[in-house]
Amino acid sequence: MTQHLQEAIEINQKRRPLYSKLSGGKSLKISNTLIFFEKLSLASSYPLDILAKYWQKRNVPVLEYEFIPMSETPDFKECFANQQGITQSFPDLKTQLIVKDCASLFKNSDYQGIVNYTDRVIKETEEYSKHMCMVRHILESIRRAAYLIERHIENSQKLQIRSPEFICRYLLKSQISIIHTSKLFDYWAHPLQKDGIPIIFQDVPFIPARPDNY
């Protein structure tokens, strides 16, 4: 998790002046705020990585598959390749309701329900594919984390070691809690995206629902 955040910070720091030049400085609010929160998240990532080593040493890959390498982030380009998915008005995605629904499923430990729900919402955002990129990234991360919780629990039971559910739930709850607030980045990015600048769109890697080899 810590490595993922450090890589994300590095990429966003490198791209910050590039976007600033393209946008006449309008993108700096997005880049600076994003980097700030990524650095802030390092405070919790260190202890989580240390805790996860207990299971990793026992062949249960807690926090090993939850995050996609930032090396899979799309290459930087100055403009979108096409106009498909660009909207003139900011998409009306009811993120507060999404948080409420995910929180309800989380409370009931319905992890497969979270997978199914987030998958449906992610598909709904395809009609405005150039926008809501940060929210979609968070939802993809939640979908994957929810899928992996049950795999980690099952493997721990087979190995007769303590369950990692508490650490996995902490991560998942943290992700659910930022769904609505992450929309602010998308709101700020929308005018730039309308102008053809692919900020955020090309700055996060796609997160598949499940890893290929677990």
mmCIF file with all atom_site columns, N, CA, C and O in Angstrom, residues 39-75:
data_model
loop_
_atom_site.group_PDB
_atom_site.id
_atom_site.type_symbol
_atom_site.label_atom_id
_atom_site.label_alt_id
_atom_site.label_comp_id
_atom_site.label_asym_id
_atom_site.label_entity_id
_atom_site.label_seq_id
_atom_site.pdbx_PDB_ins_code
_atom_site.Cartn_x
_atom_site.Cartn_y
_atom_site.Cartn_z
_atom_site.occupancy
_atom_site.B_iso_or_equiv
_atom_site.pdbx_formal_charge
_atom_site.auth_seq_id
_atom_site.auth_comp_id
_atom_site.auth_asym_id
_atom_site.auth_atom_id
_atom_site.pdbx_PDB_model_num
ATOM 1   N N  . LYS A 1 39 ? -0.097 12.017  0.386   1.00 0.00 ? 39 LYS A N  1
ATOM 2   C CA . LYS A 1 39 ? 0.937  12.069  1.417   1.00 0.00 ? 39 LYS A CA 1
ATOM 3   C C  . LYS A 1 39 ? 0.330  11.850  2.799   1.00 0.00 ? 39 LYS A C  1
ATOM 4   O O  . LYS A 1 39 ? 0.925  11.170  3.654   1.00 0.00 ? 39 LYS A O  1
ATOM 5   N N  . LEU A 1 40 ? -0.850 12.384  3.018   1.00 0.00 ? 40 LEU A N  1
ATOM 6   C CA . LEU A 1 40 ? -1.539 12.210  4.293   1.00 0.00 ? 40 LEU A CA 1
ATOM 7   C C  . LEU A 1 40 ? -1.873 10.733  4.529   1.00 0.00 ? 40 LEU A C  1
ATOM 8   O O  . LEU A 1 40 ? -1.794 10.239  5.656   1.00 0.00 ? 40 LEU A O  1
ATOM 9   N N  . SER A 1 41 ? -2.208 10.026  3.461   1.00 0.00 ? 41 SER A N  1
ATOM 10  C CA . SER A 1 41 ? -2.571 8.612   3.573   1.00 0.00 ? 41 SER A CA 1
ATOM 11  C C  . SER A 1 41 ? -1.392 7.730   3.962   1.00 0.00 ? 41 SER A C  1
ATOM 12  O O  . SER A 1 41 ? -1.581 6.601   4.443   1.00 0.00 ? 41 SER A O  1
ATOM 13  N N  . LEU A 1 42 ? -0.181 8.222   3.758   1.00 0.00 ? 42 LEU A N  1
ATOM 14  C CA . LEU A 1 42 ? 1.007  7.443   4.131   1.00 0.00 ? 42 LEU A CA 1
ATOM 15  C C  . LEU A 1 42 ? 1.046  7.171   5.631   1.00 0.00 ? 42 LEU A C  1
ATOM 16  O O  . LEU A 1 42 ? 1.606  6.157   6.068   1.00 0.00 ? 42 LEU A O  1
ATOM 17  N N  . ALA A 1 43 ? 0.432  8.055   6.417   1.00 0.00 ? 43 ALA A N  1
ATOM 18  C CA . ALA A 1 43 ? 0.433  7.881   7.879   1.00 0.00 ? 43 ALA A CA 1
ATOM 19  C C  . ALA A 1 43 ? -0.266 6.592   8.297   1.00 0.00 ? 43 ALA A C  1
ATOM 20  O O  . ALA A 1 43 ? 0.128  5.952   9.280   1.00 0.00 ? 43 ALA A O  1
ATOM 21  N N  . SER A 1 44 ? -1.287 6.179   7.548   1.00 0.00 ? 44 SER A N  1
ATOM 22  C CA . SER A 1 44 ? -2.000 4.934   7.879   1.00 0.00 ? 44 SER A CA 1
ATOM 23  C C  . SER A 1 44 ? -1.488 3.748   7.081   1.00 0.00 ? 44 SER A C  1
ATOM 24  O O  . SER A 1 44 ? -1.660 2.595   7.495   1.00 0.00 ? 44 SER A O  1
ATOM 25  N N  . SER A 1 45 ? -0.853 4.005   5.958   1.00 0.00 ? 45 SER A N  1
ATOM 26  C CA . SER A 1 45 ? -0.387 2.892   5.126   1.00 0.00 ? 45 SER A CA 1
ATOM 27  C C  . SER A 1 45 ? 0.768  2.126   5.767   1.00 0.00 ? 45 SER A C  1
ATOM 28  O O  . SER A 1 45 ? 0.857  0.905   5.653   1.00 0.00 ? 45 SER A O  1
ATOM 29  N N  . TYR A 1 46 ? 1.651  2.829   6.443   1.00 0.00 ? 46 TYR A N  1
ATOM 30  C CA . TYR A 1 46 ? 2.796  2.173   7.084   1.00 0.00 ? 46 TYR A CA 1
ATOM 31  C C  . TYR A 1 46 ? 2.353  1.118   8.090   1.00 0.00 ? 46 TYR A C  1
ATOM 32  O O  . TYR A 1 46 ? 2.776  -0.054  8.001   1.00 0.00 ? 46 TYR A O  1
ATOM 33  N N  . PRO A 1 47 ? 1.512  1.452   9.077   1.00 0.00 ? 47 PRO A N  1
ATOM 34  C CA . PRO A 1 47 ? 1.082  0.425   10.048  1.00 0.00 ? 47 PRO A CA 1
ATOM 35  C C  . PRO A 1 47 ? 0.278  -0.698  9.410   1.00 0.00 ? 47 PRO A C  1
ATOM 36  O O  . PRO A 1 47 ? 0.377  -1.860  9.835   1.00 0.00 ? 47 PRO A O  1
ATOM 37  N N  . LEU A 1 48 ? -0.527 -0.384  8.381   1.00 0.00 ? 48 LEU A N  1
ATOM 38  C CA . LEU A 1 48 ? -1.298 -1.431  7.708   1.00 0.00 ? 48 LEU A CA 1
ATOM 39  C C  . LEU A 1 48 ? -0.367 -2.425  7.022   1.00 0.00 ? 48 LEU A C  1
ATOM 40  O O  . LEU A 1 48 ? -0.593 -3.645  7.067   1.00 0.00 ? 48 LEU A O  1
ATOM 41  N N  . ASP A 1 49 ? 0.681  -1.924  6.383   1.00 0.00 ? 49 ASP A N  1
ATOM 42  C CA . ASP A 1 49 ? 1.642  -2.803  5.718   1.00 0.00 ? 49 ASP A CA 1
ATOM 43  C C  . ASP A 1 49 ? 2.366  -3.689  6.722   1.00 0.00 ? 49 ASP A C  1
ATOM 44  O O  . ASP A 1 49 ? 2.643  -4.868  6.449   1.00 0.00 ? 49 ASP A O  1
ATOM 45  N N  . ILE A 1 50 ? 2.672  -3.138  7.875   1.00 0.00 ? 50 ILE A N  1
ATOM 46  C CA . ILE A 1 50 ? 3.346  -3.920  8.922   1.00 0.00 ? 50 ILE A CA 1
ATOM 47  C C  . ILE A 1 50 ? 2.429  -5.032  9.435   1.00 0.00 ? 50 ILE A C  1
ATOM 48  O O  . ILE A 1 50 ? 2.846  -6.185  9.586   1.00 0.00 ? 50 ILE A O  1
ATOM 49  N N  . LEU A 1 51 ? 1.160  -4.689  9.681   1.00 0.00 ? 51 LEU A N  1
ATOM 50  C CA . LEU A 1 51 ? 0.197  -5.688  10.144  1.00 0.00 ? 51 LEU A CA 1
ATOM 51  C C  . LEU A 1 51 ? 0.001  -6.791  9.103   1.00 0.00 ? 51 LEU A C  1
ATOM 52  O O  . LEU A 1 51 ? -0.112 -7.974  9.456   1.00 0.00 ? 51 LEU A O  1
ATOM 53  N N  . ALA A 1 52 ? -0.038 -6.414  7.842   1.00 0.00 ? 52 ALA A N  1
ATOM 54  C CA . ALA A 1 52 ? -0.296 -7.377  6.769   1.00 0.00 ? 52 ALA A CA 1
ATOM 55  C C  . ALA A 1 52 ? 0.807  -8.425  6.635   1.00 0.00 ? 52 ALA A C  1
ATOM 56  O O  . ALA A 1 52 ? 0.568  -9.532  6.124   1.00 0.00 ? 52 ALA A O  1
ATOM 57  N N  . LYS A 1 53 ? 1.995  -8.101  7.105   1.00 0.00 ? 53 LYS A N  1
ATOM 58  C CA . LYS A 1 53 ? 3.112  -9.048  6.983   1.00 0.00 ? 53 LYS A CA 1
ATOM 59  C C  . LYS A 1 53 ? 2.851  -10.358 7.725   1.00 0.00 ? 53 LYS A C  1
ATOM 60  O O  . LYS A 1 53 ? 3.376  -11.411 7.343   1.00 0.00 ? 53 LYS A O  1
ATOM 61  N N  . TYR A 1 54 ? 2.053  -10.313 8.776   1.00 0.00 ? 54 TYR A N  1
ATOM 62  C CA . TYR A 1 54 ? 1.714  -11.541 9.512   1.00 0.00 ? 54 TYR A CA 1
ATOM 63  C C  . TYR A 1 54 ? 1.109  -12.571 8.567   1.00 0.00 ? 54 TYR A C  1
ATOM 64  O O  . TYR A 1 54 ? 1.474  -13.756 8.590   1.00 0.00 ? 54 TYR A O  1
ATOM 65  N N  . TRP A 1 55 ? 0.171  -12.142 7.727   1.00 0.00 ? 55 TRP A N  1
ATOM 66  C CA . TRP A 1 55 ? -0.495 -13.067 6.808   1.00 0.00 ? 55 TRP A CA 1
ATOM 67  C C  . TRP A 1 55 ? 0.365  -13.337 5.577   1.00 0.00 ? 55 TRP A C  1
ATOM 68  O O  . TRP A 1 55 ? 0.376  -14.461 5.069   1.00 0.00 ? 55 TRP A O  1
ATOM 69  N N  . GLN A 1 56 ? 1.066  -12.336 5.111   1.00 0.00 ? 56 GLN A N  1
ATOM 70  C CA . GLN A 1 56 ? 1.915  -12.522 3.939   1.00 0.00 ? 56 GLN A CA 1
ATOM 71  C C  . GLN A 1 56 ? 2.971  -13.593 4.192   1.00 0.00 ? 56 GLN A C  1
ATOM 72  O O  . GLN A 1 56 ? 3.262  -14.411 3.309   1.00 0.00 ? 56 GLN A O  1
ATOM 73  N N  . LYS A 1 57 ? 3.528  -13.625 5.394   1.00 0.00 ? 57 LYS A N  1
ATOM 74  C CA . LYS A 1 57 ? 4.537  -14.631 5.744   1.00 0.00 ? 57 LYS A CA 1
ATOM 75  C C  . LYS A 1 57 ? 3.938  -16.030 5.842   1.00 0.00 ? 57 LYS A C  1
ATOM 76  O O  . LYS A 1 57 ? 4.673  -17.022 5.812   1.00 0.00 ? 57 LYS A O  1
ATOM 77  N N  . ARG A 1 58 ? 2.607  -16.090 5.941   1.00 0.00 ? 58 ARG A N  1
ATOM 78  C CA . ARG A 1 58 ? 1.910  -17.375 6.054   1.00 0.00 ? 58 ARG A CA 1
ATOM 79  C C  . ARG A 1 58 ? 1.124  -17.694 4.786   1.00 0.00 ? 58 ARG A C  1
ATOM 80  O O  . ARG A 1 58 ? 0.173  -18.457 4.798   1.00 0.00 ? 58 ARG A O  1
ATOM 81  N N  . ASN A 1 59 ? 1.541  -17.089 3.688   1.00 0.00 ? 59 ASN A N  1
ATOM 82  C CA . ASN A 1 59 ? 0.989  -17.356 2.352   1.00 0.00 ? 59 ASN A CA 1
ATOM 83  C C  . ASN A 1 59 ? -0.466 -16.919 2.162   1.00 0.00 ? 59 ASN A C  1
ATOM 84  O O  . ASN A 1 59 ? -1.193 -17.497 1.352   1.00 0.00 ? 59 ASN A O  1
ATOM 85  N N  . VAL A 1 60 ? -0.873 -15.904 2.906   1.00 0.00 ? 60 VAL A N  1
ATOM 86  C CA . VAL A 1 60 ? -2.164 -15.255 2.658   1.00 0.00 ? 60 VAL A CA 1
ATOM 87  C C  . VAL A 1 60 ? -1.829 -13.816 2.238   1.00 0.00 ? 60 VAL A C  1
ATOM 88  O O  . VAL A 1 60 ? -1.416 -13.012 3.070   1.00 0.00 ? 60 VAL A O  1
ATOM 89  N N  . PRO A 1 61 ? -1.965 -13.485 0.960   1.00 0.00 ? 61 PRO A N  1
ATOM 90  C CA . PRO A 1 61 ? -1.453 -12.212 0.420   1.00 0.00 ? 61 PRO A CA 1
ATOM 91  C C  . PRO A 1 61 ? -2.287 -10.975 0.735   1.00 0.00 ? 61 PRO A C  1
ATOM 92  O O  . PRO A 1 61 ? -2.723 -10.249 -0.165  1.00 0.00 ? 61 PRO A O  1
ATOM 93  N N  . VAL A 1 62 ? -2.497 -10.717 2.006   1.00 0.00 ? 62 VAL A N  1
ATOM 94  C CA . VAL A 1 62 ? -3.252 -9.530  2.415   1.00 0.00 ? 62 VAL A CA 1
ATOM 95  C C  . VAL A 1 62 ? -2.493 -8.271  1.981   1.00 0.00 ? 62 VAL A C  1
ATOM 96  O O  . VAL A 1 62 ? -1.285 -8.139  2.223   1.00 0.00 ? 62 VAL A O  1
ATOM 97  N N  . LEU A 1 63 ? -3.195 -7.364  1.306   1.00 0.00 ? 63 LEU A N  1
ATOM 98  C CA . LEU A 1 63 ? -2.672 -6.102  0.766   1.00 0.00 ? 63 LEU A CA 1
ATOM 99  C C  . LEU A 1 63 ? -1.654 -6.276  -0.363  1.00 0.00 ? 63 LEU A C  1
ATOM 100 O O  . LEU A 1 63 ? -1.030 -5.304  -0.781  1.00 0.00 ? 63 LEU A O  1
ATOM 101 N N  . GLU A 1 64 ? -1.519 -7.479  -0.875  1.00 0.00 ? 64 GLU A N  1
ATOM 102 C CA . GLU A 1 64 ? -0.613 -7.684  -2.005  1.00 0.00 ? 64 GLU A CA 1
ATOM 103 C C  . GLU A 1 64 ? -1.322 -7.490  -3.344  1.00 0.00 ? 64 GLU A C  1
ATOM 104 O O  . GLU A 1 64 ? -0.705 -7.084  -4.334  1.00 0.00 ? 64 GLU A O  1
ATOM 105 N N  . TYR A 1 65 ? -2.615 -7.798  -3.391  1.00 0.00 ? 65 TYR A N  1
ATOM 106 C CA . TYR A 1 65 ? -3.366 -7.704  -4.640  1.00 0.00 ? 65 TYR A CA 1
ATOM 107 C C  . TYR A 1 65 ? -4.389 -6.570  -4.648  1.00 0.00 ? 65 TYR A C  1
ATOM 108 O O  . TYR A 1 65 ? -5.024 -6.321  -5.664  1.00 0.00 ? 65 TYR A O  1
ATOM 109 N N  . GLU A 1 66 ? -4.557 -5.905  -3.520  1.00 0.00 ? 66 GLU A N  1
ATOM 110 C CA . GLU A 1 66 ? -5.560 -4.853  -3.435  1.00 0.00 ? 66 GLU A CA 1
ATOM 111 C C  . GLU A 1 66 ? -5.218 -3.644  -4.303  1.00 0.00 ? 66 GLU A C  1
ATOM 112 O O  . GLU A 1 66 ? -6.124 -2.932  -4.755  1.00 0.00 ? 66 GLU A O  1
ATOM 113 N N  . PHE A 1 67 ? -3.944 -3.409  -4.540  1.00 0.00 ? 67 PHE A N  1
ATOM 114 C CA . PHE A 1 67 ? -3.520 -2.215  -5.265  1.00 0.00 ? 67 PHE A CA 1
ATOM 115 C C  . PHE A 1 67 ? -2.789 -2.584  -6.555  1.00 0.00 ? 67 PHE A C  1
ATOM 116 O O  . PHE A 1 67 ? -1.944 -3.472  -6.562  1.00 0.00 ? 67 PHE A O  1
ATOM 117 N N  . ILE A 1 68 ? -3.140 -1.875  -7.609  1.00 0.00 ? 68 ILE A N  1
ATOM 118 C CA . ILE A 1 68 ? -2.539 -2.097  -8.923  1.00 0.00 ? 68 ILE A CA 1
ATOM 119 C C  . ILE A 1 68 ? -1.253 -1.267  -9.034  1.00 0.00 ? 68 ILE A C  1
ATOM 120 O O  . ILE A 1 68 ? -1.219 -0.109  -8.614  1.00 0.00 ? 68 ILE A O  1
ATOM 121 N N  . PRO A 1 69 ? -0.176 -1.840  -9.583  1.00 0.00 ? 69 PRO A N  1
ATOM 122 C CA . PRO A 1 69 ? 1.060  -1.063  -9.754  1.00 0.00 ? 69 PRO A CA 1
ATOM 123 C C  . PRO A 1 69 ? 0.810  0.201   -10.571 1.00 0.00 ? 69 PRO A C  1
ATOM 124 O O  . PRO A 1 69 ? 0.127  0.165   -11.599 1.00 0.00 ? 69 PRO A O  1
ATOM 125 N N  . MET A 1 70 ? 1.351  1.300   -10.118 1.00 0.00 ? 70 MET A N  1
ATOM 126 C CA . MET A 1 70 ? 1.160  2.553   -10.837 1.00 0.00 ? 70 MET A CA 1
ATOM 127 C C  . MET A 1 70 ? 1.876  2.562   -12.181 1.00 0.00 ? 70 MET A C  1
ATOM 128 O O  . MET A 1 70 ? 1.675  3.464   -13.001 1.00 0.00 ? 70 MET A O  1
ATOM 129 N N  . SER A 1 71 ? 2.700  1.550   -12.410 1.00 0.00 ? 71 SER A N  1
ATOM 130 C CA . SER A 1 71 ? 3.348  1.413   -13.720 1.00 0.00 ? 71 SER A CA 1
ATOM 131 C C  . SER A 1 71 ? 2.315  1.141   -14.816 1.00 0.00 ? 71 SER A C  1
ATOM 132 O O  . SER A 1 71 ? 2.600  1.311   -16.007 1.00 0.00 ? 71 SER A O  1
ATOM 133 N N  . GLU A 1 72 ? 1.118  0.724   -14.409 1.00 0.00 ? 72 GLU A N  1
ATOM 134 C CA . GLU A 1 72 ? 0.052  0.468   -15.363 1.00 0.00 ? 72 GLU A CA 1
ATOM 135 C C  . GLU A 1 72 ? -0.776 1.724   -15.660 1.00 0.00 ? 72 GLU A C  1
ATOM 136 O O  . GLU A 1 72 ? -1.764 1.664   -16.401 1.00 0.00 ? 72 GLU A O  1
ATOM 137 N N  . THR A 1 73 ? -0.377 2.838   -15.093 1.00 0.00 ? 73 THR A N  1
ATOM 138 C CA . THR A 1 73 ? -1.041 4.108   -15.391 1.00 0.00 ? 73 THR A CA 1
ATOM 139 C C  . THR A 1 73 ? -0.827 4.459   -16.865 1.00 0.00 ? 73 THR A C  1
ATOM 140 O O  . THR A 1 73 ? 0.276  4.300   -17.380 1.00 0.00 ? 73 THR A O  1
ATOM 141 N N  . PRO A 1 74 ? -1.850 4.928   -17.550 1.00 0.00 ? 74 PRO A N  1
ATOM 142 C CA . PRO A 1 74 ? -1.688 5.298   -18.968 1.00 0.00 ? 74 PRO A CA 1
ATOM 143 C C  . PRO A 1 74 ? -0.601 6.357   -19.161 1.00 0.00 ? 74 PRO A C  1
ATOM 144 O O  . PRO A 1 74 ? -0.319 7.153   -18.261 1.00 0.00 ? 74 PRO A O  1
ATOM 145 N N  . ASP A 1 75 ? 0.011  6.350   -20.329 1.00 0.00 ? 75 ASP A N  1
ATOM 146 C CA . ASP A 1 75 ? 1.025  7.348   -20.656 1.00 0.00 ? 75 ASP A CA 1
ATOM 147 C C  . ASP A 1 75 ? 0.393  8.743   -20.699 1.00 0.00 ? 75 ASP A C  1
ATOM 148 O O  . ASP A 1 75 ? -0.805 8.889   -20.984 1.00 0.00 ? 75 ASP A O  1
#
